[in-house]
């Protein structure tokens, strides 16, 4: 169905460089009697080495690696060759599988009795499977919406059992960062020997071997990250995208700029496979499609985990309480620290109880917007409703979508305060202040700078998991994949850094991040809580995250999108131009913008907007200048298809970010 060469490229398999791994094996090719005769003969001639070899080989039912055999017997290769020459033993080259799961044993993972909501979701998946296999109607996808811990994975597992029983196979996609040994263990423990894994930490040899094993029909379940959607399963019956809202499902940084969700839906059309999109915070577009009836919806409203000891005031299965701290009030009360009084008190309690805390900071929070410390006002673009970004060099505020510019105000336009300044925070600053406030605490910092090295990620996690540190300070990486019983407090240092990114999805991203971060705290028997610090406590993304109210968030967000014709109401495309000369970059971006605007007018394309050009959010990256054009249209293809782009341009249709 799909060009295998392209698939190999997408899976980063490069056949000329990677070959099957061969090893020399040996085994006996004659019967017991012949071996006995030879042993007797050798005994007379003191052929101890050959005797040792023969006796060792008798102990194996399968061919044994020659190197191992010689090592364990102390015999030489030559002695083995002599046995071969006598026609007793055969030595040959065999392929050995480079198994990424080698050496792991997986605890059995017994099937659970489903709750009624899980049961209903499973039935919907089974219906999709049946519809797909009947061939009459190609099934639509199912959105499985349920909080973390609501039992989605158990539904996937039981759907998988049905798929395998029907002689079909499945792909389970999870975000790269969530592809931990624990995740793999849940699938491999339920379906031993039938799981293949595909992710970026495999060696080329492992990836090559897994890919061939899948192609040859030797694995029925592929668990992997984004590119595993191209796994060549011959009898595909089910595709699951867990955490379907994750940005990383889109390959944004290289061509082809595919989204694994789109590929999954296309594959489903071609093969009749069912698609399940799981999330605690589905993409607004996915929920919108479910509301339009374009895809099915199943909801798991209750959390199965998070049970607390009897007698505790917090009800079983409840999500952790989230407190929003108004940082404007902190300032009014004379607290100029990064830490609110509330967060400080909570940290004191956690440390006293010998529990653990995670402090979370948005990665891209560096000094990019101005904020009034007294009323929380930020300066937004009147056209695009995104925050203007502060550019230190020119001392100006710029809209990264439409290039509207404003001088930096000296006073807040809302409350006339003079405390309007650009806002920046880094993990190091948090660490410094933490050290000052809690000199006894053992701190661990986890961000890009620290985790560049191979294995550093696991090492930090291990240090924290084994309670060699009390507080983990990190960027969004800490939001995922961690399931630590001692973590009873999660503090969000500033929700504003995510909220005021110049991207039309900043609200959605903030909601997703905060929901995820807050979910970290409630995973333990000890319960837990989350504290979110912000200068915008009334923003719906923050309010809804604090009350675990997806539907409340969705209602406001979809209204915002509709009012400006943002996705899903129009399609979005982004063109980025890079050049080493600042002038050339700007001029070329202006030229193409004019050309596109003219083309849109001439073709009479309704509701089509060509916005920009504007410097990209990162206007200069690795020595080149970056400009972008944003296009919004009911369908961007009539405008873009006839276009031939000069070198230096890159096009992203349905980009997941404008940053
Ligand atoms: P999610 O994928 O939504 O985060 P999981 O499937 O991982 O949820 O379930 C969370 C926890 O609850 C797991 O420990 C799982 O074993 C348990 N669990 C799930 N479904 C059930 C069930 N029907 N009965 C008992 N425990 C369950
Ligand atoms: Zn103000
Ligand atoms: Zn603008």
Short mmCIF file of C-alpha atoms and ligand atoms in Angstrom, two decimals, residues 372-377 412-417 420, ligand 2:
data_model
loop_
_atom_site.label_atom_id
_atom_site.label_comp_id
_atom_site.label_asym_id
_atom_site.label_seq_id
_atom_site.Cartn_x
_atom_site.Cartn_y
_atom_site.Cartn_z
CA UNK A 372 1.86 44.46 34.51
CA UNK A 373 2.76 43.20 37.95
CA UNK A 374 -0.16 45.03 39.49
CA UNK A 375 -3.09 43.98 37.32
CA UNK A 376 -1.67 41.14 35.20
CA UNK A 377 -2.27 42.96 31.91
CA UNK A 412 0.06 49.90 32.12
CA UNK A 413 -2.76 50.86 29.72
CA UNK A 414 -5.19 49.15 32.08
CA UNK A 415 -4.28 50.40 35.57
CA UNK A 416 -1.59 53.04 34.92
CA UNK A 417 0.88 51.18 37.07
CA UNK A 420 4.95 46.92 33.60
ZN1 LIG B 2 -1.85 47.09 35.12
#
